[in-house]
Coordinates of C-alpha atoms and ligand atoms in Angstrom, one line a residue:
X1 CA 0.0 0.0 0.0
X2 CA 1.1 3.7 -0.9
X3 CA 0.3 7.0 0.6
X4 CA -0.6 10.0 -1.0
X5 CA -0.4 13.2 1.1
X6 CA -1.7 16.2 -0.3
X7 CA 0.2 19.6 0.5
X8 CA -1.2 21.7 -1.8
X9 CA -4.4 24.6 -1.6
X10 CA -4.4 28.4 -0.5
X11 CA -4.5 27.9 3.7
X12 CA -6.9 30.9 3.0
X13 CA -8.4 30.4 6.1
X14 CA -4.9 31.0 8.1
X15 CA -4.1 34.2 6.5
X16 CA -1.5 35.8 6.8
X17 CA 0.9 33.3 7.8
X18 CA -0.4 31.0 4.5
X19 CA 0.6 34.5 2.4
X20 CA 4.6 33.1 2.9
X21 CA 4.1 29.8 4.7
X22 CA 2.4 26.3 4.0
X23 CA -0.7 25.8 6.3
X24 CA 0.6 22.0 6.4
X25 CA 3.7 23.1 8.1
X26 CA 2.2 25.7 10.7
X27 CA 4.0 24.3 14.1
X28 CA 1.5 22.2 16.6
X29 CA 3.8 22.4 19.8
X30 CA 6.4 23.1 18.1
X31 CA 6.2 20.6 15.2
X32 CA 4.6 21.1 11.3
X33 CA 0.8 19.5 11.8
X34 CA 2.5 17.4 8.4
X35 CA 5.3 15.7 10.3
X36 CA 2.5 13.8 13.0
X37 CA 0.7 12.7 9.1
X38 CA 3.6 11.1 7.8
X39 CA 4.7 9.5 11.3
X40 CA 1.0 8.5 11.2
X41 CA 1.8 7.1 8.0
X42 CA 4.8 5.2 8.7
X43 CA 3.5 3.9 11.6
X44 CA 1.0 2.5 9.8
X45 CA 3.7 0.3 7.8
X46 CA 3.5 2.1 4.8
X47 CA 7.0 4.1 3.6
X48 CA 6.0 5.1 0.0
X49 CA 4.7 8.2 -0.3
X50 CA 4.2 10.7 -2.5
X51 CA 3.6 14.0 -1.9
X52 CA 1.1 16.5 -3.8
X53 CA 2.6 20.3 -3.6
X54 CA 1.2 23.8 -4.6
X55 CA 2.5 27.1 -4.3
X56 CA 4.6 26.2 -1.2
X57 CA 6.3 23.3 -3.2
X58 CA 10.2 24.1 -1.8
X59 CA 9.2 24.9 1.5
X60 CA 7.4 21.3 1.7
X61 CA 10.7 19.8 0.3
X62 CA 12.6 21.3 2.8
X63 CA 10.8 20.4 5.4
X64 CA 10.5 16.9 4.5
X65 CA 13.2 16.1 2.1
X66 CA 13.5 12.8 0.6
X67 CA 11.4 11.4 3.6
X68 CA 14.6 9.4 5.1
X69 CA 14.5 11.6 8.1
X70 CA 10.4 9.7 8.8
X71 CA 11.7 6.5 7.5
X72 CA 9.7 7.1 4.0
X73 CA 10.8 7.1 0.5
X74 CA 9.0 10.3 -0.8
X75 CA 7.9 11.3 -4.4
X76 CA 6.5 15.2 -4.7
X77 CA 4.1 15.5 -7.7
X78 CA 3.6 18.9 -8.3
X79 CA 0.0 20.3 -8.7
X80 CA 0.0 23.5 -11.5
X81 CA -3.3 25.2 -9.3
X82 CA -5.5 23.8 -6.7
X83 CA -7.9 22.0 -8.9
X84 CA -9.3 19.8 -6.0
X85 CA -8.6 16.6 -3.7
X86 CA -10.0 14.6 -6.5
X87 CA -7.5 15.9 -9.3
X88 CA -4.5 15.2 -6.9
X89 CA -5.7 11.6 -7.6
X90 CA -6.0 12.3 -11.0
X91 CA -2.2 13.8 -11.3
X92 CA -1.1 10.7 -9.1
X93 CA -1.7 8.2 -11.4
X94 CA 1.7 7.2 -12.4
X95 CA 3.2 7.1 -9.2
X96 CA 0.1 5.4 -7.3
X97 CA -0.2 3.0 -9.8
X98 CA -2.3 -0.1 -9.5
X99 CA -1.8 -0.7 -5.6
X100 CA -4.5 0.5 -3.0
X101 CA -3.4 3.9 -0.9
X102 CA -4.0 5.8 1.5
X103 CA -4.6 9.9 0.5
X104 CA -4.0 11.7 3.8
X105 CA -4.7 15.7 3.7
X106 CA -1.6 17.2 4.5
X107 CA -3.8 19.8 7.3
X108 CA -5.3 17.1 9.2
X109 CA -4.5 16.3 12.6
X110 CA -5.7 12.7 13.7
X111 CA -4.8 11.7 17.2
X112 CA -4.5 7.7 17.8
X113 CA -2.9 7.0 13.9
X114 CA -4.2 5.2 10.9
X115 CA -3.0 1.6 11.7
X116 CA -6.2 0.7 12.5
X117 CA -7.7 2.1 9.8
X118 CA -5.3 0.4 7.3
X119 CA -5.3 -2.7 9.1
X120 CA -9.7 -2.6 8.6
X121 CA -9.6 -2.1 5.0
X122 CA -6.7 -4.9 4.3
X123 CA -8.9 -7.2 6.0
X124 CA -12.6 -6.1 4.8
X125 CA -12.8 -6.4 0.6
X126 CA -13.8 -2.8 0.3
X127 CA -12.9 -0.8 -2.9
X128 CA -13.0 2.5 -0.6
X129 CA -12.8 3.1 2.9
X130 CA -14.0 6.9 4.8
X131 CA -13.5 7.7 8.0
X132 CA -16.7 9.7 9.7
X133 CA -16.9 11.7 12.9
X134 CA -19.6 14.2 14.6
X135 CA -18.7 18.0 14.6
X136 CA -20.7 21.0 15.9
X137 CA -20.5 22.7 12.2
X138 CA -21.2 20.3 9.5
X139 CA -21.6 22.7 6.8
X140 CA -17.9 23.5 6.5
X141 CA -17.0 19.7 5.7
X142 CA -18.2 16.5 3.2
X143 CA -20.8 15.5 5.1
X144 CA -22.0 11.8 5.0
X145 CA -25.4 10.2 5.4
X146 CA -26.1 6.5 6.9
X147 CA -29.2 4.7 6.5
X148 CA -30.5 2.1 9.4
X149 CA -27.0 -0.6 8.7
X150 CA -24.6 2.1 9.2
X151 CA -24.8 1.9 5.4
X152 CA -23.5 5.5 3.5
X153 CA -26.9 6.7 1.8
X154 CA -25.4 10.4 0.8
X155 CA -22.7 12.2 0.6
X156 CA -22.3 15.9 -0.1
X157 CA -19.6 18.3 0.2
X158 CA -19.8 21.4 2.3
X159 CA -24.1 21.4 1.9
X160 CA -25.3 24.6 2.9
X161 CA -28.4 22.1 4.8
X162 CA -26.5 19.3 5.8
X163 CA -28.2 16.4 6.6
X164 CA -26.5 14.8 9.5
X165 CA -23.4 16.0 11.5
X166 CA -21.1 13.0 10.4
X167 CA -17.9 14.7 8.4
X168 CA -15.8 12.7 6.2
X169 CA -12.4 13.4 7.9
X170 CA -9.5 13.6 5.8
X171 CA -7.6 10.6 5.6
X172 CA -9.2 7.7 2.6
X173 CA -8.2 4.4 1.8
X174 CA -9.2 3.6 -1.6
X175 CA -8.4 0.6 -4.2
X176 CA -7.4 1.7 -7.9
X177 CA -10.9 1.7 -8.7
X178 CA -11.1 5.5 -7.8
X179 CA -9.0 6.5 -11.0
X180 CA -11.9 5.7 -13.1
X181 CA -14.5 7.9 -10.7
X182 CA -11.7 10.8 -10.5
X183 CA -11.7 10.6 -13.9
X184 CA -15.9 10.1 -14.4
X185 CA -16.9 13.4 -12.0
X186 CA -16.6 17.0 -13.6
X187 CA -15.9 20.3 -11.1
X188 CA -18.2 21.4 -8.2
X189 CA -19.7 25.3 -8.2
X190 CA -16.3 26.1 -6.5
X191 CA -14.7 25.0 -9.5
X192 CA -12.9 21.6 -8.0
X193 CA -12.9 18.5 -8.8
X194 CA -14.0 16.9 -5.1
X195 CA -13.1 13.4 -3.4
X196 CA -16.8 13.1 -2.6
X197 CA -18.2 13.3 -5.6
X198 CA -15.5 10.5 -6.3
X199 CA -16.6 8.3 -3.5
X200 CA -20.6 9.3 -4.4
X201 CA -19.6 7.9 -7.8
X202 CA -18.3 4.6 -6.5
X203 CA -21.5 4.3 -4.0
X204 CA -23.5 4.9 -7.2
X205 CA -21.8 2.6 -9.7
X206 CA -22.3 -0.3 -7.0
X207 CA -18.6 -0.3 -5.8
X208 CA -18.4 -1.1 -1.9
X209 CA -17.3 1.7 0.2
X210 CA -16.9 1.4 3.9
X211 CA -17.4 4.0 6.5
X212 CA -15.2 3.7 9.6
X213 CA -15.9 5.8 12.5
X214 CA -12.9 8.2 13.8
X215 CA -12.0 7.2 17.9
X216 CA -10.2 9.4 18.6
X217 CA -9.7 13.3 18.6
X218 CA -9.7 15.0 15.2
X219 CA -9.4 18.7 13.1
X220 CA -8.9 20.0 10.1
X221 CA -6.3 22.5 11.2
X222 CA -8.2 24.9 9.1
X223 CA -8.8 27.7 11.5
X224 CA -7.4 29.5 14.0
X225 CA -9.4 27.6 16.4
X226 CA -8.3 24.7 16.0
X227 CA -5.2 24.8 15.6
X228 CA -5.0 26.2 19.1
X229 CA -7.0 23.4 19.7
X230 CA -4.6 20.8 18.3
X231 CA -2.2 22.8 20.5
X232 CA -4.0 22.1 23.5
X233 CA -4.2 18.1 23.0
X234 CA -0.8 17.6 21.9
X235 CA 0.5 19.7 25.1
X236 CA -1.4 18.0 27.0
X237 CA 0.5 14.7 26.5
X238 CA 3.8 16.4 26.2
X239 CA 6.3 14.8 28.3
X240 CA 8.1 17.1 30.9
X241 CA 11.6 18.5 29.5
X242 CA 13.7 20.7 30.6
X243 CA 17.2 21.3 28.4
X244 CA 17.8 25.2 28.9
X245 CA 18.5 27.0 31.2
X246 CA 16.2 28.0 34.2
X247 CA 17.0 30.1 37.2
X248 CA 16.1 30.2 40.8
X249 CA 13.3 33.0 40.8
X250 CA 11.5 31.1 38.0
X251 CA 9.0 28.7 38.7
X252 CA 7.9 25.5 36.7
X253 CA 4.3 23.6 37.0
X254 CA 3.0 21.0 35.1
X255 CA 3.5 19.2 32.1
X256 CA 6.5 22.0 30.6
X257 CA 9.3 21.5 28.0
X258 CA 12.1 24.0 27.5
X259 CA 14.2 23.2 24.7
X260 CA 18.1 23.3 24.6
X261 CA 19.7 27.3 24.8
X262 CA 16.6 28.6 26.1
X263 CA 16.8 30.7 29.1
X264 CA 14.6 31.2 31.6
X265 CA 14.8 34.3 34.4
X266 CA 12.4 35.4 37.0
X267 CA 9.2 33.7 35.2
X268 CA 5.9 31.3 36.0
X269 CA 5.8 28.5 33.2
X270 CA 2.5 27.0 34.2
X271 CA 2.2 24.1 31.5
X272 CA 1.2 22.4 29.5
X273 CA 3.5 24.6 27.3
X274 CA 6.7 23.9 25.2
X275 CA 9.5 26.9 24.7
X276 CA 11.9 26.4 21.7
X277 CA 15.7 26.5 21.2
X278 CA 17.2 29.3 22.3
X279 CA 14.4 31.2 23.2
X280 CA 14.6 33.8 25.8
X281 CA 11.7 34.0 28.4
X282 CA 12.4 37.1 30.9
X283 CA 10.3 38.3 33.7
X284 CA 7.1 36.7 32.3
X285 CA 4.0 34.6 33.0
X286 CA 3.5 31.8 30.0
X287 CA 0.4 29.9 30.9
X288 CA -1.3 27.0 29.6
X289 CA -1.5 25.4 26.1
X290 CA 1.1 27.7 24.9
X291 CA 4.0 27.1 22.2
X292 CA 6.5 29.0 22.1
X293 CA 9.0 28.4 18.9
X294 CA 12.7 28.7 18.5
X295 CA 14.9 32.4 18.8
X296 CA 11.9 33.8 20.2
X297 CA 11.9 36.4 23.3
X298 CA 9.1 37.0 26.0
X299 CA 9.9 39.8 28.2
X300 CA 7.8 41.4 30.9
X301 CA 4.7 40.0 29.1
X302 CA 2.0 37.3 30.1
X303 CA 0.3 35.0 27.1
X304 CA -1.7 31.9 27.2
X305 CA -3.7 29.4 25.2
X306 CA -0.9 30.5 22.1
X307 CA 0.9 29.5 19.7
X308 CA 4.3 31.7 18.7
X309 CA 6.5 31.2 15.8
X310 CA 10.0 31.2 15.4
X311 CA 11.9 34.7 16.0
X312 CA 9.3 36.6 17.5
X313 CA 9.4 38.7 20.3
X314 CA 6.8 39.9 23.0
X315 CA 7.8 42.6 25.5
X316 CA 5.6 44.4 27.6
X317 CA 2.3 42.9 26.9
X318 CA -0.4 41.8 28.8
X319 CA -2.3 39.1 28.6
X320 CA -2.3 37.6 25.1
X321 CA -4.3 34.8 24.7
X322 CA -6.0 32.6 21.9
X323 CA -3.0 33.7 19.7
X324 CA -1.2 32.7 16.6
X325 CA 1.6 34.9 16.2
X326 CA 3.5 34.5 13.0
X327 CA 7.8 34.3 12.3
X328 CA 9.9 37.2 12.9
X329 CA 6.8 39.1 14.7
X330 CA 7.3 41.8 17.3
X331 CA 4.8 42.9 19.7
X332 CA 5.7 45.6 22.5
X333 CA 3.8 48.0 24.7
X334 CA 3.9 51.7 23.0
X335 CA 5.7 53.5 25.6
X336 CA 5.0 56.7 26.5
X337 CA 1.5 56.8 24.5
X338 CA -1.0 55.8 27.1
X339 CA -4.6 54.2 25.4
X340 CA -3.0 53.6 22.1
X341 CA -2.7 50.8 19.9
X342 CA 0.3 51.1 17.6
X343 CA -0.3 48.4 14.4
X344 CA 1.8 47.3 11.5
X345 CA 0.2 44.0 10.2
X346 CA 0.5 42.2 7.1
X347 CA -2.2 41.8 4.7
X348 CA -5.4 39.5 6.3
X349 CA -4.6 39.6 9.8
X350 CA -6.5 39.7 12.4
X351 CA -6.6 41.3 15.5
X352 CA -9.0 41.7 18.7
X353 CA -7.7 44.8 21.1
X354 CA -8.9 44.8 25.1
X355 CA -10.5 48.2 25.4
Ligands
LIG1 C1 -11.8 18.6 2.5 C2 -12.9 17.8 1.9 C3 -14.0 17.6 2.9 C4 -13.5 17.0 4.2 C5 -12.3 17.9 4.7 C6 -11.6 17.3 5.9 O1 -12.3 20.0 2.6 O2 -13.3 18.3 0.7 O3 -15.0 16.7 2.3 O4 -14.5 16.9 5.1 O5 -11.3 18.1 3.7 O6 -10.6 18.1 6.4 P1 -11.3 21.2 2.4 O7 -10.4 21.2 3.6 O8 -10.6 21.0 1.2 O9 -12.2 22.4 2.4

């Protein structure tokens, strides 16, 4: 079996940081969302992969490389536009060949792995396999349908009525039979060619397709949201580490990683929370669910519930909370200007002042 991970599409949703950065590779404590699909993957027992890339194409190959580094043999098959899930199957066909794969999306965060899932479809004669699990807003996802035997009766993707609140999470295991559906369907209103109307046409031309219910915790890391909720879960399993540097007026609780070089003075880590290499954290409160990348520095300033990229500072400020702060960002109090808010931001951010 092969693996086809798709790393490709806009990130539109996780503007501005998508404007100069693959939303596959934003950091979930610390680590691209992509690296926990392809150890998922490999995991799994499967080591060829290929990789479907957009836009971002050499910041994926950096990132990943030849795959050696995960224990994978990886192929990158470059996608001219995003033209849908459905036509990076299409593109794939040399390199998938006539084997049955797994096609993982590249922004989805699955907790627990896919062995099980792998292991279900090798055993059950299915041509296709979907994995389905309740959300609050089905409307924003393929949404199946299942009649009285757990049998799929409809599938539709992002219906503006949607007519249960089972999404069709992003990982699919399908036999070669899906070429010839990729290449039956034409392009939804939004222009794509979708993965379920490929899977509706297998269901309607009699092919088996299996529906497999997701276990454990899931998200399309989409949204700000949830990727401060992916945050959250993978922090709170996060083994205690502490490699840098902390002094004797700092105080450590809970489940807290700081990362070789970093230095910590005259600060309250309360985890779960991770602080990269050589960051500096200074006279500071960092509270829970909070990453902190590498070079960064957090001076006189209290954040929470937060995610920070590499190189950015925060001096000064607080609280920050529910936060994605991009690379090389700098946030500091205005001194000397009392009750103003001093802003340069990049095209599509977003930002939410305390009065
Ligand atoms: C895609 C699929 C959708 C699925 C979702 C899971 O949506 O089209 O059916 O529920 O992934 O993440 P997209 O993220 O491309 O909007």
């Amino acid at each position: 079996m092969k693996a086809l991970v798709l790393a490709g599409g806009k990130g539109t949703r996780l503007r501005p940081l998508t404007h100069t950065s693959a939303k596959q590779l934003v950091p979930v404590a610390n680590k691209p969302v992509l690296y926990y699909g392809l150890e998922a993957i490999r995991e799994a027992g499967i080591t060829d992969v290929g990789i479907v890339v957009g836009d971002t194409a050499q910041e994926v190959r950096e990132a990943v490389g030849d795959g050696s580094a995960f224990g994978l043999d990886v192929t990158y098959i470059p996608q001219e536009a995003p033209l849908g899930l459905a036509h990076c199957v299409l593109i794939a066909r040399e390199f998938l060949g006539d084997e049955p794969f797994v096609m993982y999306l590249g922004d989805n965060f699955l907790v627990g792995g896919i062995a099980d899932l792998v292991n279900a479809f090798r055993g059950g004669g299915h041509d296709a396999q979907i994995m389905l699990t309740r959300v609050a807003e089905p409307q924003f996802y393929g949404v199946a349908e299942l009649g009285r035997n757990g049998e799929i009766v409809g599938l539709e993707e992002k219906p503006a009525h949607p007519r249960s609140d089972l999404a069709i999470v992003g990982v699919y295991i399908f036999s070669p039979v899906i070429h010839e559906a990729v290449r039956a369907i034409t392009p939804s209103a939004r222009g794509e060619l979708e993965i379920t109307d490929a899977v509706k046409w297998l269901i309607d031309h009699g092919y088996r397709v299996h529906s497999h219910p997701v276990d454990g915790y899931w998200k399309d890391t989409g949204r700000l949201q949830d990727m401060l909720e992916c945050n959250r879960i993978v922090l709170e399993r996060v083994e205690p580490d502490i490699r840098g540097g902390v002094d004797g007026l700092s105080e450590i609780i809970g489940r807290v990683v700081v990362e070789r070089g970093a230095v910590v003075e005259n600060s309250i880590l309360r985890g779960p929370i991770v602080v990269g290499a050589d960051t500096k954290i200074i006279s500071s409160y960092v509270g829970p669910f909070t990453s902190i990348g590498s070079r960064c520095v957090v001076a006189n300033a209290e954040i929470d519930y937060s995610i920070v990229l590499d190189g950015s500072s925060v001096h000064g400020v607080s609280r920050i909370s529910h936060s994605l702060i991009g690379r090389n960002v700098e946030v500091s109090r205005a001194a000397g200007v009392p009750n103003t808010h001093e802003l340069m931001v990049g095209d599509h951010s977003r930002i939410q002042v305390g009065a």
